[in-house]
mmCIF file of C-alpha atoms in Angstrom:
data_model
loop_
_atom_site.group_PDB
_atom_site.id
_atom_site.type_symbol
_atom_site.label_atom_id
_atom_site.label_comp_id
_atom_site.label_asym_id
_atom_site.label_seq_id
_atom_site.Cartn_x
_atom_site.Cartn_y
_atom_site.Cartn_z
ATOM 1 C CA UNK A 272 -12.862 0.634 13.574
ATOM 2 C CA UNK A 273 -9.982 2.502 12.076
ATOM 3 C CA UNK A 274 -10.171 4.784 9.101
ATOM 4 C CA UNK A 275 -8.061 7.294 7.226
ATOM 5 C CA UNK A 276 -9.223 10.339 5.307
ATOM 6 C CA UNK A 277 -6.993 12.155 2.884
ATOM 7 C CA UNK A 278 -8.351 15.555 1.986
ATOM 8 C CA UNK A 279 -7.809 16.412 -1.645
ATOM 9 C CA UNK A 280 -7.343 13.714 -4.221
ATOM 10 C CA UNK A 281 -5.224 16.090 -6.308
ATOM 11 C CA UNK A 282 -2.857 18.802 -5.108
ATOM 12 C CA UNK A 283 -0.804 21.115 -7.324
ATOM 13 C CA UNK A 284 2.098 23.215 -6.121
ATOM 14 C CA UNK A 285 4.756 25.261 -7.831
ATOM 15 C CA UNK A 286 8.331 24.096 -7.739
ATOM 16 C CA UNK A 287 9.937 25.523 -4.611
ATOM 17 C CA UNK A 288 6.634 26.004 -2.806
ATOM 18 C CA UNK A 289 5.507 24.338 0.383
ATOM 19 C CA UNK A 290 3.948 20.908 0.064
ATOM 20 C CA UNK A 291 1.109 20.097 2.461
ATOM 21 C CA UNK A 292 -0.809 16.845 2.137
ATOM 22 C CA UNK A 293 -3.541 16.272 4.669
ATOM 23 C CA UNK A 294 -4.370 13.091 6.534
ATOM 24 C CA UNK A 295 -6.875 12.600 9.321
ATOM 25 C CA UNK A 296 -7.402 9.315 11.070
ATOM 26 C CA UNK A 297 -9.925 7.656 13.298
ATOM 27 C CA UNK A 298 -8.810 5.055 15.818
ATOM 28 C CA UNK A 299 -10.114 3.870 19.168
ATOM 29 C CA UNK A 300 -6.587 3.192 20.395
ATOM 30 C CA UNK A 301 -3.307 5.048 19.934
ATOM 31 C CA UNK A 302 -2.458 4.542 16.281
ATOM 32 C CA UNK A 303 0.656 3.949 14.304
ATOM 33 C CA UNK A 304 0.722 6.172 11.229
ATOM 34 C CA UNK A 305 2.544 5.906 7.931
ATOM 35 C CA UNK A 306 3.063 7.859 4.746
ATOM 36 C CA UNK A 307 3.899 5.995 1.564
ATOM 37 C CA UNK A 308 4.745 7.379 -1.864
ATOM 38 C CA UNK A 309 3.976 5.729 -5.195
ATOM 39 C CA UNK A 310 5.833 6.894 -8.273
ATOM 40 C CA UNK A 311 4.328 6.091 -11.667
ATOM 41 C CA UNK A 312 4.360 2.399 -12.487
ATOM 42 C CA UNK A 313 6.026 1.527 -9.211
ATOM 43 C CA UNK A 314 5.056 0.016 -5.888
ATOM 44 C CA UNK A 315 4.572 1.950 -2.675
ATOM 45 C CA UNK A 316 7.633 3.107 -0.785
ATOM 46 C CA UNK A 317 7.712 4.127 2.865
ATOM 47 C CA UNK A 318 8.363 7.838 3.418
ATOM 48 C CA UNK A 319 8.055 7.934 7.182
ATOM 49 C CA UNK A 320 6.188 6.478 10.111
ATOM 50 C CA UNK A 321 5.066 7.469 13.569
ATOM 51 C CA UNK A 322 4.950 4.849 16.274
ATOM 52 C CA UNK A 323 5.698 6.410 19.654
ATOM 53 C CA UNK A 324 7.839 9.204 21.038
ATOM 54 C CA UNK A 325 8.553 12.397 19.172
ATOM 55 C CA UNK A 326 5.478 13.617 17.349
ATOM 56 C CA UNK A 327 7.444 15.284 14.550
ATOM 57 C CA UNK A 328 8.752 12.585 12.276
ATOM 58 C CA UNK A 329 11.321 13.136 9.565
ATOM 59 C CA UNK A 330 11.412 10.930 6.521
ATOM 60 C CA UNK A 331 13.218 10.539 3.270
ATOM 61 C CA UNK A 332 13.499 13.166 0.539
ATOM 62 C CA UNK A 333 13.006 16.061 2.953
ATOM 63 C CA UNK A 334 9.478 15.137 4.000
ATOM 64 C CA UNK A 335 8.202 15.299 7.533
ATOM 65 C CA UNK A 336 4.903 14.784 9.325
ATOM 66 C CA UNK A 337 3.556 15.762 12.698
ATOM 67 C CA UNK A 338 1.260 13.592 14.781
ATOM 68 C CA UNK A 339 -1.381 15.765 16.428
ATOM 69 C CA UNK A 340 -3.559 13.694 18.703
ATOM 70 C CA UNK A 341 -5.947 16.535 19.524
ATOM 71 C CA UNK A 342 -6.647 17.059 15.843
ATOM 72 C CA UNK A 343 -6.395 13.364 14.883
ATOM 73 C CA UNK A 344 -4.113 14.453 12.075
ATOM 74 C CA UNK A 345 -0.849 13.373 10.499
ATOM 75 C CA UNK A 346 -0.229 15.884 7.727
ATOM 76 C CA UNK A 347 2.769 15.510 5.443
ATOM 77 C CA UNK A 348 4.901 18.538 4.611
ATOM 78 C CA UNK A 349 7.977 19.504 2.655
ATOM 79 C CA UNK A 350 9.307 23.072 2.700
ATOM 80 C CA UNK A 351 10.229 23.234 -0.973
ATOM 81 C CA UNK A 352 8.718 21.078 -3.692
ATOM 82 C CA UNK A 353 10.870 19.530 -6.368
ATOM 83 C CA UNK A 354 9.735 18.230 -9.724
ATOM 84 C CA UNK A 355 10.752 14.740 -8.634
ATOM 85 C CA UNK A 356 8.162 14.856 -5.825
ATOM 86 C CA UNK A 357 5.354 14.394 -8.323
ATOM 87 C CA UNK A 358 3.734 11.137 -7.275
ATOM 88 C CA UNK A 359 0.793 9.719 -5.372
ATOM 89 C CA UNK A 360 0.959 9.784 -1.595
ATOM 90 C CA UNK A 361 -0.872 7.439 0.733
ATOM 91 C CA UNK A 362 -1.506 7.795 4.438
ATOM 92 C CA UNK A 363 -2.065 4.601 6.426
ATOM 93 C CA UNK A 364 -2.942 3.650 9.987
ATOM 94 C CA UNK A 365 -2.402 0.527 12.024
ATOM 95 C CA UNK A 366 -2.757 -0.306 15.694
ATOM 96 C CA UNK A 367 -0.460 -1.979 18.184
ATOM 97 C CA UNK A 368 -0.463 -5.740 17.967
ATOM 98 C CA UNK A 369 -1.896 -5.870 14.479
ATOM 99 C CA UNK A 370 -0.454 -6.394 11.043
ATOM 100 C CA UNK A 371 -3.119 -4.665 9.018
ATOM 101 C CA UNK A 372 -2.730 -1.231 7.477
ATOM 102 C CA UNK A 373 -5.763 0.816 6.553
ATOM 103 C CA UNK A 374 -4.815 3.005 3.609
ATOM 104 C CA UNK A 375 -6.311 6.302 2.596
ATOM 105 C CA UNK A 376 -7.479 6.877 -0.955
ATOM 106 C CA UNK A 377 -4.332 8.724 -1.912
ATOM 107 C CA UNK A 378 -3.397 12.255 -2.975
ATOM 108 C CA UNK A 379 -1.802 12.846 -6.329
ATOM 109 C CA UNK A 380 0.783 15.621 -6.129
ATOM 110 C CA UNK A 381 1.580 17.636 -9.213
ATOM 111 C CA UNK A 382 4.567 19.984 -9.223
ATOM 112 C CA UNK A 383 4.422 22.879 -11.645
ATOM 113 C CA UNK A 384 7.549 24.358 -13.176
ATOM 114 C CA UNK B 934 18.570 -6.860 -1.773
ATOM 115 C CA UNK B 935 16.393 -7.237 -4.850
ATOM 116 C CA UNK B 936 13.231 -6.192 -3.063
ATOM 117 C CA UNK B 937 9.858 -7.793 -3.642
ATOM 118 C CA UNK B 938 9.644 -9.319 -7.097
ATOM 119 C CA UNK B 939 6.382 -9.715 -8.970
ATOM 120 C CA UNK B 940 5.637 -11.306 -12.301
ATOM 121 C CA UNK B 941 4.324 -10.661 -14.800
ATOM 122 C CA UNK B 942 4.354 -6.865 -14.745
ATOM 123 C CA UNK B 943 1.507 -6.697 -17.205
ATOM 124 C CA UNK B 944 -1.125 -9.261 -18.050
ATOM 125 C CA UNK B 945 -3.861 -8.982 -20.625
ATOM 126 C CA UNK B 946 -6.340 -11.812 -20.811
ATOM 127 C CA UNK B 947 -9.842 -12.551 -21.949
ATOM 128 C CA UNK B 948 -12.817 -13.027 -19.718
ATOM 129 C CA UNK B 949 -13.093 -16.574 -18.459
ATOM 130 C CA UNK B 950 -9.397 -17.316 -18.584
ATOM 131 C CA UNK B 951 -7.304 -18.312 -15.590
ATOM 132 C CA UNK B 952 -4.757 -15.764 -14.385
ATOM 133 C CA UNK B 953 -1.843 -16.470 -12.063
ATOM 134 C CA UNK B 954 0.164 -13.705 -10.463
ATOM 135 C CA UNK B 955 3.457 -14.473 -8.763
ATOM 136 C CA UNK B 956 5.413 -12.930 -5.930
ATOM 137 C CA UNK B 957 8.810 -13.466 -4.371
ATOM 138 C CA UNK B 958 9.069 -11.699 -1.005
ATOM 139 C CA UNK B 959 12.202 -10.253 0.532
ATOM 140 C CA UNK B 960 14.381 -12.962 2.027
ATOM 141 C CA UNK B 961 13.961 -13.217 5.788
ATOM 142 C CA UNK B 962 10.515 -11.656 5.887
ATOM 143 C CA UNK B 963 7.859 -13.719 7.595
ATOM 144 C CA UNK B 964 4.746 -12.050 6.260
ATOM 145 C CA UNK B 965 3.250 -11.498 2.844
ATOM 146 C CA UNK B 966 0.320 -9.396 1.738
ATOM 147 C CA UNK B 967 -1.631 -9.254 -1.522
ATOM 148 C CA UNK B 968 -3.351 -5.952 -2.328
ATOM 149 C CA UNK B 969 -5.536 -4.780 -5.172
ATOM 150 C CA UNK B 970 -5.553 -1.172 -6.340
ATOM 151 C CA UNK B 971 -8.344 0.349 -8.407
ATOM 152 C CA UNK B 972 -9.473 3.894 -9.031
ATOM 153 C CA UNK B 973 -12.846 3.222 -7.473
ATOM 154 C CA UNK B 974 -11.811 1.346 -4.330
ATOM 155 C CA UNK B 975 -8.232 2.431 -3.758
ATOM 156 C CA UNK B 976 -5.832 -0.008 -2.125
ATOM 157 C CA UNK B 977 -7.512 -3.082 -0.642
ATOM 158 C CA UNK B 978 -5.906 -5.887 1.315
ATOM 159 C CA UNK B 979 -6.886 -9.224 -0.194
ATOM 160 C CA UNK B 980 -5.009 -11.720 1.955
ATOM 161 C CA UNK B 981 -2.283 -11.886 4.585
ATOM 162 C CA UNK B 982 0.129 -14.780 5.169
ATOM 163 C CA UNK B 983 2.304 -15.205 8.217
ATOM 164 C CA UNK B 984 4.978 -17.922 8.144
ATOM 165 C CA UNK B 985 3.387 -19.224 4.933
ATOM 166 C CA UNK B 986 -0.012 -19.694 6.586
ATOM 167 C CA UNK B 987 -3.043 -17.652 5.462
ATOM 168 C CA UNK B 988 -4.133 -15.655 8.488
ATOM 169 C CA UNK B 989 -6.704 -13.294 7.048
ATOM 170 C CA UNK B 990 -8.421 -13.800 3.700
ATOM 171 C CA UNK B 991 -11.455 -11.690 4.456
ATOM 172 C CA UNK B 992 -10.569 -9.327 1.644
ATOM 173 C CA UNK B 993 -10.654 -11.949 -1.078
ATOM 174 C CA UNK B 994 -13.586 -10.875 -3.242
ATOM 175 C CA UNK B 995 -15.078 -14.266 -3.985
ATOM 176 C CA UNK B 996 -14.342 -17.885 -4.647
ATOM 177 C CA UNK B 997 -12.829 -17.091 -8.004
ATOM 178 C CA UNK B 998 -9.800 -15.772 -6.140
ATOM 179 C CA UNK B 999 -7.322 -18.047 -4.400
ATOM 180 C CA UNK B 1000 -3.848 -17.538 -2.988
ATOM 181 C CA UNK B 1001 -1.118 -19.907 -1.929
ATOM 182 C CA UNK B 1002 2.243 -19.655 -0.276
ATOM 183 C CA UNK B 1003 3.952 -23.034 -0.596
ATOM 184 C CA UNK B 1004 7.196 -21.773 0.918
ATOM 185 C CA UNK B 1005 8.774 -18.669 2.361
ATOM 186 C CA UNK B 1006 10.042 -17.428 -0.969
ATOM 187 C CA UNK B 1007 7.038 -17.759 -3.241
ATOM 188 C CA UNK B 1008 3.355 -16.919 -3.399
ATOM 189 C CA UNK B 1009 0.682 -16.975 -6.082
ATOM 190 C CA UNK B 1010 -2.634 -15.247 -6.513
ATOM 191 C CA UNK B 1011 -4.951 -16.999 -8.920
ATOM 192 C CA UNK B 1012 -8.163 -15.792 -10.508
ATOM 193 C CA UNK B 1013 -10.316 -18.412 -12.183
ATOM 194 C CA UNK B 1014 -12.363 -17.539 -14.146
ATOM 195 C CA UNK B 1015 -11.339 -13.933 -14.654
ATOM 196 C CA UNK B 1016 -13.864 -11.151 -15.258
ATOM 197 C CA UNK B 1017 -13.468 -7.602 -16.594
ATOM 198 C CA UNK B 1018 -14.147 -6.186 -13.119
ATOM 199 C CA UNK B 1019 -10.967 -7.898 -11.916
ATOM 200 C CA UNK B 1020 -8.923 -5.432 -13.959
ATOM 201 C CA UNK B 1021 -6.639 -3.661 -11.481
ATOM 202 C CA UNK B 1022 -3.085 -3.402 -10.284
ATOM 203 C CA UNK B 1023 -2.210 -6.199 -7.888
ATOM 204 C CA UNK B 1024 0.562 -5.590 -5.392
ATOM 205 C CA UNK B 1025 2.461 -8.003 -3.253
ATOM 206 C CA UNK B 1026 4.147 -6.710 -0.102
ATOM 207 C CA UNK B 1027 6.319 -8.403 2.483
ATOM 208 C CA UNK B 1028 7.304 -7.547 6.022
ATOM 209 C CA UNK B 1029 9.106 -8.851 9.050
ATOM 210 C CA UNK B 1030 6.159 -8.790 11.407
ATOM 211 C CA UNK B 1031 7.082 -8.886 15.057
ATOM 212 C CA UNK B 1032 3.559 -8.356 16.294
ATOM 213 C CA UNK B 1033 3.936 -4.738 17.281
ATOM 214 C CA UNK B 1034 2.099 -3.151 14.387
ATOM 215 C CA UNK B 1035 4.986 -0.866 13.468
ATOM 216 C CA UNK B 1036 6.512 -3.110 10.866
ATOM 217 C CA UNK B 1037 7.180 -1.587 7.484
ATOM 218 C CA UNK B 1038 5.619 -3.252 4.489
ATOM 219 C CA UNK B 1039 7.765 -3.401 1.372
ATOM 220 C CA UNK B 1040 5.848 -3.370 -1.867
ATOM 221 C CA UNK B 1041 6.636 -4.934 -5.185
ATOM 222 C CA UNK B 1042 6.185 -3.049 -8.464
ATOM 223 C CA UNK B 1043 2.764 -4.575 -9.063
ATOM 224 C CA UNK B 1044 1.079 -6.514 -11.838
ATOM 225 C CA UNK B 1045 -1.303 -4.563 -14.047
ATOM 226 C CA UNK B 1046 -4.094 -6.937 -15.014
ATOM 227 C CA UNK B 1047 -6.484 -6.191 -17.842
ATOM 228 C CA UNK B 1048 -9.362 -8.574 -18.456
ATOM 229 C CA UNK B 1049 -11.100 -8.006 -21.778
#
């Protein structure tokens, strides 16, 4: 069975500081991995996804994530936080040939001025 | 493209009443998902339609919940009778599923349901 663990339900960073949101997955087969962002009172929006190929994936708004098979991780990073990055971030996993995403419980990012 | 459209955005009702949530997926997408989001349980998949046919309804909590997709451009999620524990944000998402598992799901803005 697949699962996703997001470490830290709340993360605070100062504006301009590095953003690091952690995601670890469990999957018996090579996974597909996604990061979604949810701004207040909005639906989820895809930030980036890893399917195959290059393990460093770049997404929108300056975010990127690296797939590390040995660590079963897919952490999300951004070099410099902006106030507009304040939102909730969800990691999700799926497997080839399926339609179903398994979502993590989310990490709420707060950016301090 | 207008994206996934959901209505109403907010619904407040009393216990025992029937509630109907509506969703219009993105044109051309062949798959539709209903999710429920709560603080306690996070984001849960309720039901998945492919080409208007329910494929997986294992996440539907109980018989009080039902979902339909009469055509490619419309779906409903109905709760009858509603209970306070049904209070949550309900999201609809659509996708063009090609069977590979990499397909992006596009989410609507959600319906915030409060059952008093």
